[in-house]
CSV table of C-alpha atoms and ligand atoms in Angstrom, one decimal:
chain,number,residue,atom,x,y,z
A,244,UNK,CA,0.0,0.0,0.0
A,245,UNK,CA,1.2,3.3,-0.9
A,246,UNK,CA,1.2,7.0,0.8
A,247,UNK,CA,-0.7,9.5,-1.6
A,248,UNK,CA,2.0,11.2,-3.3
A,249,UNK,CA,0.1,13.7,-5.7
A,250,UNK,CA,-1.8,16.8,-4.0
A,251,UNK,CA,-4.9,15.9,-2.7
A,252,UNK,CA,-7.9,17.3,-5.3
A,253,UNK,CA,-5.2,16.4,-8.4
A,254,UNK,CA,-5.0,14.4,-10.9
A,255,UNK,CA,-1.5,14.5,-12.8
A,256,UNK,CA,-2.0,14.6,-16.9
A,257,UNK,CA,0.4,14.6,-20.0
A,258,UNK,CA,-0.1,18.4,-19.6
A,259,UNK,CA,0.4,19.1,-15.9
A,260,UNK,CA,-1.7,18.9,-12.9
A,261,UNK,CA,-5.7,19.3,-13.4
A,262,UNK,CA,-8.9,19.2,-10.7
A,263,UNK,CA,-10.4,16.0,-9.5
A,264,UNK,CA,-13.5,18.1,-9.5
A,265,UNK,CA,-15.3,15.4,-6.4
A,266,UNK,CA,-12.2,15.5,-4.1
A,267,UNK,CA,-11.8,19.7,-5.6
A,268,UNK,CA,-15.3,19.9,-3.7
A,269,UNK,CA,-14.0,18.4,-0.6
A,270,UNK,CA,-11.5,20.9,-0.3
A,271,UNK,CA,-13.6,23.8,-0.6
A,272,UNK,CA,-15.9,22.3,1.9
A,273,UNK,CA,-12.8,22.1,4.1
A,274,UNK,CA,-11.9,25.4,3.6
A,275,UNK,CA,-15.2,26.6,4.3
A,276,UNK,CA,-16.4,24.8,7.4
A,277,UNK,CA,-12.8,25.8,8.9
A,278,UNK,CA,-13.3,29.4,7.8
A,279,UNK,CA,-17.1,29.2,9.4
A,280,UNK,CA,-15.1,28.1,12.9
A,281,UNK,CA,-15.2,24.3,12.5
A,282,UNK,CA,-12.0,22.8,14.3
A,283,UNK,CA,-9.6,20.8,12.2
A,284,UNK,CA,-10.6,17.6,14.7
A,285,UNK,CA,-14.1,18.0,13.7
A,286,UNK,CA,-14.0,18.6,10.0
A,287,UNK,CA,-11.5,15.2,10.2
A,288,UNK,CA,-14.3,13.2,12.0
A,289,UNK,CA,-16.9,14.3,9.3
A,290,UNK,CA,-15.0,13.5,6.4
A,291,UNK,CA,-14.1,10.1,7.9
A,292,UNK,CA,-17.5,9.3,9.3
A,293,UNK,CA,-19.1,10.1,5.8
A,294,UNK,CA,-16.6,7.9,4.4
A,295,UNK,CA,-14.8,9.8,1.8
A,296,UNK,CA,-12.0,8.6,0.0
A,297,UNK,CA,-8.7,10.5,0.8
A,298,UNK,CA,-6.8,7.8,-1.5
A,299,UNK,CA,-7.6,4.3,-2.8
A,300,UNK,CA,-9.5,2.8,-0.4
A,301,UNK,CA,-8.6,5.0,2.8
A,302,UNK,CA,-11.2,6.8,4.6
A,303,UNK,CA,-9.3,7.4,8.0
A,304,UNK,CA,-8.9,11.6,7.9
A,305,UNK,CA,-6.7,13.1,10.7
A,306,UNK,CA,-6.4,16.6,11.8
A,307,UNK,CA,-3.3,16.4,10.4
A,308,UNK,CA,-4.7,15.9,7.4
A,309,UNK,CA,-7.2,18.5,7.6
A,310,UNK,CA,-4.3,20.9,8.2
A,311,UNK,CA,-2.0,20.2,5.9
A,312,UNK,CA,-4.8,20.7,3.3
A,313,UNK,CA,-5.1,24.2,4.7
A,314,UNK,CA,-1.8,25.1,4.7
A,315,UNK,CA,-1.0,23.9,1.1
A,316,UNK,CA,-0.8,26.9,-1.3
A,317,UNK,CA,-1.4,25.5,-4.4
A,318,UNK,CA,-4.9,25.3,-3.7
A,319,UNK,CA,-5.2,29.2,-4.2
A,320,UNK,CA,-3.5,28.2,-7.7
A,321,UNK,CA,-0.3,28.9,-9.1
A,322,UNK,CA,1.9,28.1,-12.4
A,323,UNK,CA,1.5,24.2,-11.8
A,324,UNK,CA,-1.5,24.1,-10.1
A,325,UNK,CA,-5.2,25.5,-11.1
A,326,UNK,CA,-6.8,26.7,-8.0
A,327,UNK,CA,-9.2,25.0,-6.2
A,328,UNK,CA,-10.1,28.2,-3.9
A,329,UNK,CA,-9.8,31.7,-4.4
A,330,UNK,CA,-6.8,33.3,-2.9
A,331,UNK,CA,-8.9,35.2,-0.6
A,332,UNK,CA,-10.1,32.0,1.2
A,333,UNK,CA,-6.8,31.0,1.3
A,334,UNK,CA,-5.4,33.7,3.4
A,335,UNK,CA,-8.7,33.9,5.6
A,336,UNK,CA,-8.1,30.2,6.2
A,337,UNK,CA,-3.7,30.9,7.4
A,338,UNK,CA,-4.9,34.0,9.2
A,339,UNK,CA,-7.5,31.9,11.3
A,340,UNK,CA,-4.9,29.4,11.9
A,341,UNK,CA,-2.1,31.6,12.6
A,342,UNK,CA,-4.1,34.0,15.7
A,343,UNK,CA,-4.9,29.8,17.0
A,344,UNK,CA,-1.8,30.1,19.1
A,345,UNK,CA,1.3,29.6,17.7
A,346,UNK,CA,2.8,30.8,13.7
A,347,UNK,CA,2.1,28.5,10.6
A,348,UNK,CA,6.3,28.1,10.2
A,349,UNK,CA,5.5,26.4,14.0
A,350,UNK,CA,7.2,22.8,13.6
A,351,UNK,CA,4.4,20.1,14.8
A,352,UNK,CA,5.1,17.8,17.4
A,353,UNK,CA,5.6,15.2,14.1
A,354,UNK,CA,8.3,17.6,12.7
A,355,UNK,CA,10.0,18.8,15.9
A,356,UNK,CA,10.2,14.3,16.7
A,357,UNK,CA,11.7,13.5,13.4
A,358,UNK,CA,14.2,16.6,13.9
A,359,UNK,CA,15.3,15.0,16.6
A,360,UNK,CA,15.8,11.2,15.3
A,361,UNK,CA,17.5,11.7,12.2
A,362,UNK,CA,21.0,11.7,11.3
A,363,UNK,CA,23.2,11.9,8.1
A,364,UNK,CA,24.4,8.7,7.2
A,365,UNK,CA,27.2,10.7,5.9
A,366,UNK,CA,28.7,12.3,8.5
A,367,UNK,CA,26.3,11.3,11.5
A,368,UNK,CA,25.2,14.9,12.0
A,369,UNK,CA,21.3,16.1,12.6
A,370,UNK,CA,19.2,16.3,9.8
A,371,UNK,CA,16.9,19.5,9.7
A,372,UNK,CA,13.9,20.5,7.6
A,373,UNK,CA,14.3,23.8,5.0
A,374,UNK,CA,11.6,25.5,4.0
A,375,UNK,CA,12.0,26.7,0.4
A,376,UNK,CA,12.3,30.6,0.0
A,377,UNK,CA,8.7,30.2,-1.9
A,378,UNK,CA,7.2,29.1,1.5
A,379,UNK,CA,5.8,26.0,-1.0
A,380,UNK,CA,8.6,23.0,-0.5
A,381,UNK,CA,10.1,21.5,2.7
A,382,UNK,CA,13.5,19.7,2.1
A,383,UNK,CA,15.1,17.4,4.4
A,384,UNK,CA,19.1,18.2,4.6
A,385,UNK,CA,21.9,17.8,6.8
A,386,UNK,CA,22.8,20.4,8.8
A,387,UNK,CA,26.4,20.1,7.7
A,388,UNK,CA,25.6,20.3,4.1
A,389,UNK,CA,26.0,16.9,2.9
A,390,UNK,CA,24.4,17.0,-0.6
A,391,UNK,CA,21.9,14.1,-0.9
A,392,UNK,CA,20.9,12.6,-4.5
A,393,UNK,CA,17.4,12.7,-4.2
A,394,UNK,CA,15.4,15.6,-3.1
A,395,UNK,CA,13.7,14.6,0.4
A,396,UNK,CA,10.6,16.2,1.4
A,397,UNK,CA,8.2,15.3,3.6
A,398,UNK,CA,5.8,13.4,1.4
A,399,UNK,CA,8.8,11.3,0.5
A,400,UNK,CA,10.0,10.9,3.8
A,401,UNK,CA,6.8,9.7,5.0
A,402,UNK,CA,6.3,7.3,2.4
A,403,UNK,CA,9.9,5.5,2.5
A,404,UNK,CA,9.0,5.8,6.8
A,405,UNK,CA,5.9,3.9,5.9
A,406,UNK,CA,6.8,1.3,3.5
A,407,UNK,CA,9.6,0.5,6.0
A,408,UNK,CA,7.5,0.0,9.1
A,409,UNK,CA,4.6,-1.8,6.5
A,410,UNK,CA,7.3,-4.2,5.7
A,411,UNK,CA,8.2,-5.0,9.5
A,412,UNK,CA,5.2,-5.3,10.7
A,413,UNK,CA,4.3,-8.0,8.0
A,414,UNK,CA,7.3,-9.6,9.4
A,415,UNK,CA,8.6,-8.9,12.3
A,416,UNK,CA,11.3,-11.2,12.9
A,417,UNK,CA,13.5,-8.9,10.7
A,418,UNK,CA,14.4,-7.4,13.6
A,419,UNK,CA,16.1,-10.5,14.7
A,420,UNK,CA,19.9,-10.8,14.4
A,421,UNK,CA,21.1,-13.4,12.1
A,422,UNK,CA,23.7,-14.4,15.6
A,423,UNK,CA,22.4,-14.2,18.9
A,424,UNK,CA,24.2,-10.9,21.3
A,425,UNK,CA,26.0,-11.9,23.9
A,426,UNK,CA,27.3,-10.4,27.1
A,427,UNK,CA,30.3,-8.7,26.8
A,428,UNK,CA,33.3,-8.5,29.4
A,429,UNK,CA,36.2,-5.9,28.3
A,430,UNK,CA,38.3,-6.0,31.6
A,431,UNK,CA,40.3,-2.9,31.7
A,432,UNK,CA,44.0,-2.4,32.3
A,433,UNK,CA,43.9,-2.4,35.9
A,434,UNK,CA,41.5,-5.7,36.5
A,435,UNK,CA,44.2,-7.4,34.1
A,436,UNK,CA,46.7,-5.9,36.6
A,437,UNK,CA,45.4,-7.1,39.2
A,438,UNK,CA,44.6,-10.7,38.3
A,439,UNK,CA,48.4,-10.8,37.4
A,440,UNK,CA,49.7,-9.5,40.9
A,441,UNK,CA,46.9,-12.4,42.5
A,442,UNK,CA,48.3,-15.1,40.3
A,443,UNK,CA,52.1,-14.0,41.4
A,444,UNK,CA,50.6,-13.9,44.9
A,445,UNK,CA,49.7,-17.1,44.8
A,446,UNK,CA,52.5,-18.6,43.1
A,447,UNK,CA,54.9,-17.9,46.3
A,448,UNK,CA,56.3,-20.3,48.4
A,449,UNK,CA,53.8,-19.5,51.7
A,450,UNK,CA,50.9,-17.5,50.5
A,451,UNK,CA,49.3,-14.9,52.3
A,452,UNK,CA,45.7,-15.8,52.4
A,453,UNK,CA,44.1,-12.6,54.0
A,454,UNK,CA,45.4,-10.2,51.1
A,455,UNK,CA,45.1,-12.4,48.3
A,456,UNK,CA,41.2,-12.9,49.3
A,457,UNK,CA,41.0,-9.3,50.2
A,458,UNK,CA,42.1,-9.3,46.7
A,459,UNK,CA,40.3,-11.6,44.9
A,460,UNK,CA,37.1,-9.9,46.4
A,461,UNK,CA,38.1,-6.7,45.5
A,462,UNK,CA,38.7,-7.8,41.7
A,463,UNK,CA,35.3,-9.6,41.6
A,464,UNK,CA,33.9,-6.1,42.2
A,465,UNK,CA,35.9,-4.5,39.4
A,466,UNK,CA,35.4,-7.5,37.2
A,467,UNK,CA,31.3,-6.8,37.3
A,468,UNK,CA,31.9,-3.7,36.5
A,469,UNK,CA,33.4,-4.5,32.9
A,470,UNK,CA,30.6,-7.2,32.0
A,471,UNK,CA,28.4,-4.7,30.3
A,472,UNK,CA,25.0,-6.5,29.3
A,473,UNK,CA,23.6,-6.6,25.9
A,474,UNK,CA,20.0,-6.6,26.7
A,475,UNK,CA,19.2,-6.2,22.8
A,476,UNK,CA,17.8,-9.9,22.4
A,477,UNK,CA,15.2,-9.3,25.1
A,478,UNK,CA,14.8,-5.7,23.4
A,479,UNK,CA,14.3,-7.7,20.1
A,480,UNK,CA,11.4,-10.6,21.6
A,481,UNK,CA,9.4,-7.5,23.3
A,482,UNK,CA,9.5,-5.6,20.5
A,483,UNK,CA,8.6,-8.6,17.8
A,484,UNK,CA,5.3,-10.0,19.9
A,485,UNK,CA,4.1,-6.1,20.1
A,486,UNK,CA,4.8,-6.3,16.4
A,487,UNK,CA,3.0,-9.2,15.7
A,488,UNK,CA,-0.3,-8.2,17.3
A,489,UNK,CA,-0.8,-4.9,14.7
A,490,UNK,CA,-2.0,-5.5,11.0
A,491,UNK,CA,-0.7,-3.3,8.4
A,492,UNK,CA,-1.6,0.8,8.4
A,493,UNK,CA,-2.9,2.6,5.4
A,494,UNK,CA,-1.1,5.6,6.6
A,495,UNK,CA,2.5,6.4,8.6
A,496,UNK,CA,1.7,6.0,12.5
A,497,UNK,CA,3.7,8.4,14.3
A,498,UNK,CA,2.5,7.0,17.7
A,499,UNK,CA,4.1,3.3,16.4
A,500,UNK,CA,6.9,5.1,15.4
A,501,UNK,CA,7.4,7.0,18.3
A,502,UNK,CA,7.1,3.8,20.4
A,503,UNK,CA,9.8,1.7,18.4
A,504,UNK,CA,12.2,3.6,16.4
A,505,UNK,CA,15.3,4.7,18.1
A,506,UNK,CA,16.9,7.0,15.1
A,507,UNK,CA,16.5,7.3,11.6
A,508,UNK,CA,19.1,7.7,8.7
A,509,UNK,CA,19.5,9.5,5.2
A,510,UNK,CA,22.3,8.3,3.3
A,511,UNK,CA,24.1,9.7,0.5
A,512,UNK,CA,21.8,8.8,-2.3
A,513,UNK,CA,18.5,9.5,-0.3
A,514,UNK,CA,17.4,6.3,0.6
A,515,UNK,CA,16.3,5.9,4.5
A,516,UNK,CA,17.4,3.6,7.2
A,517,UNK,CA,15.1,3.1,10.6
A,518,UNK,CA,17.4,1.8,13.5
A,519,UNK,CA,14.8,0.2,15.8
A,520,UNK,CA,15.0,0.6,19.4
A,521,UNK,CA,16.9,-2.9,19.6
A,522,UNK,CA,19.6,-1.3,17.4
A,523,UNK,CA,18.7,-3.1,14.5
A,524,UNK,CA,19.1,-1.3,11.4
A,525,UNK,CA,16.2,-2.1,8.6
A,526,UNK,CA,16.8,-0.1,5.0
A,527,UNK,CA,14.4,0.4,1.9
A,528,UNK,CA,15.7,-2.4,0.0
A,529,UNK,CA,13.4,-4.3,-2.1
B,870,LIG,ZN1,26.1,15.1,6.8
């Protein structure tokens, strides 16, 4: 299942974009209702309880949704797009939403999480969001200027985000590892020290027995302290059987991801890695 990729009321022709005129209508009744004071969560519940088609056979509508439809300026028409609403409506619409706390260039909570999760594959720095000087495209880039192949924005984002986590959750146990992890003891230079001077100790002629177990407790201690547990496997089983209990989603979940995604990567030619909480990396292939 795929994430919409061309603007809600288009259609995309030999000669550019042209009106859908039923889901056209949709939009002016969003427009309207939200002008009329309608909030975004009500206008969602509507269109969702009326069932009408956002994109092949979904029906869920979010306030998200809702609002992104509001905020998109090619409805009020431009040089690719034939308007759907009159400019006017447009603006009444952004200036309603802008004096409802908070600007329009305000990052959502969706934005401001996925600032925060993803890094260049790069050069492992943060990845940030652009707005382009025309106010009209969002890019994805990292913030020390890595140039990416492919031009990320959020629709594509969301979709590569989505066809990854589809693909997981019709099988979780790709977030096994192919060898189990283990625990892991790294004794430092003084443990290794010390285990030498008890050996030596014990080695002599007539040992003495108080310092050597004074000793041998002592390095026990220290010993513990270098074991460092790898508690991805358990990580792993929880996170498969919470897996296993969802069916697929016809659009991203941001909750889901929230829950299970520990960062996300862009490499160099665009393409998107998740690194789930248990550290296991899952890419696009396929
Ligand atoms: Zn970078």
């Amino acid at each position: 299942m795929e994430l919409r990729t061309i603007l809600y009321g288009y259609s995309k022709e030999r000669q550019g974009f042209t009106v859908v005129p039923e889901e056209a209508a949709v939009v002016r009744k969003i427009f309207a209702e939200y002008i009329s004071g309608v909030t975004l969560k009500r206008i969602a519940d509507e269109l969702t309880s009326n069932q009408v088609v956002y994109y092949q056979d979904k029906t869920s509508w979010t306030k998200n949704t809702v609002c992104r439809i509001l905020e998109n300026p090619h409805y009020a028409g431009d040089l690719e797009y034939p308007a759907i609403v009159p400019k006017s409506e447009y603006d009444m619409a952004a200036a309603i939403k802008n004096s409802k706390g908070g600007s329009r260039e305000r990052d959502t909570e969706e934005i401001a999480w996925l600032k925060h999760k993803m890094r260049c594959g790069e050069c492992g720095s943060r990845y940030t969001r652009r707005k382009h000087y025309s106010g009209t495209h969002e890019r994805w880039v990292c913030i020390n200027g890595c140039k990416s192949e492919l031009f990320v924005d959020d629709a594509v984002l969301y979709q590569k985000l989505h066809s990854i986590l589809s693909r997981v959750i019709g099988n979780p146990s790709v977030l096994r590892y192919d060898e189990p992890c283990e625990t892991h003891y790294e004794p430092t230079l003084v443990v290794q020290r010390n285990e030498r001077e008890i050996d030596r100790m014990i080695e002599q002629q007539n040992p003495a027995f108080v310092p050597i177990k004074k000793m041998i407790y002592e390095s026990a201690a220290q010993k513990f302290d270098c074991c460092r547990i790898d508690y991805s496997q358990s990580v792993t089983e929880a996170l498969i059987a919470y897996l296993e209990q969802l069916f697929g989603m016809d659009s991203l979940d941001f909750a889901l991801l929230k829950k299970i995604v520990e960062s996300i990567e862009v490499k160099k030619d665009g393409s998107i890695a998740i690194r789930f909480l248990n550290q296991k990396n899952i890419d696009e292939k396929e």
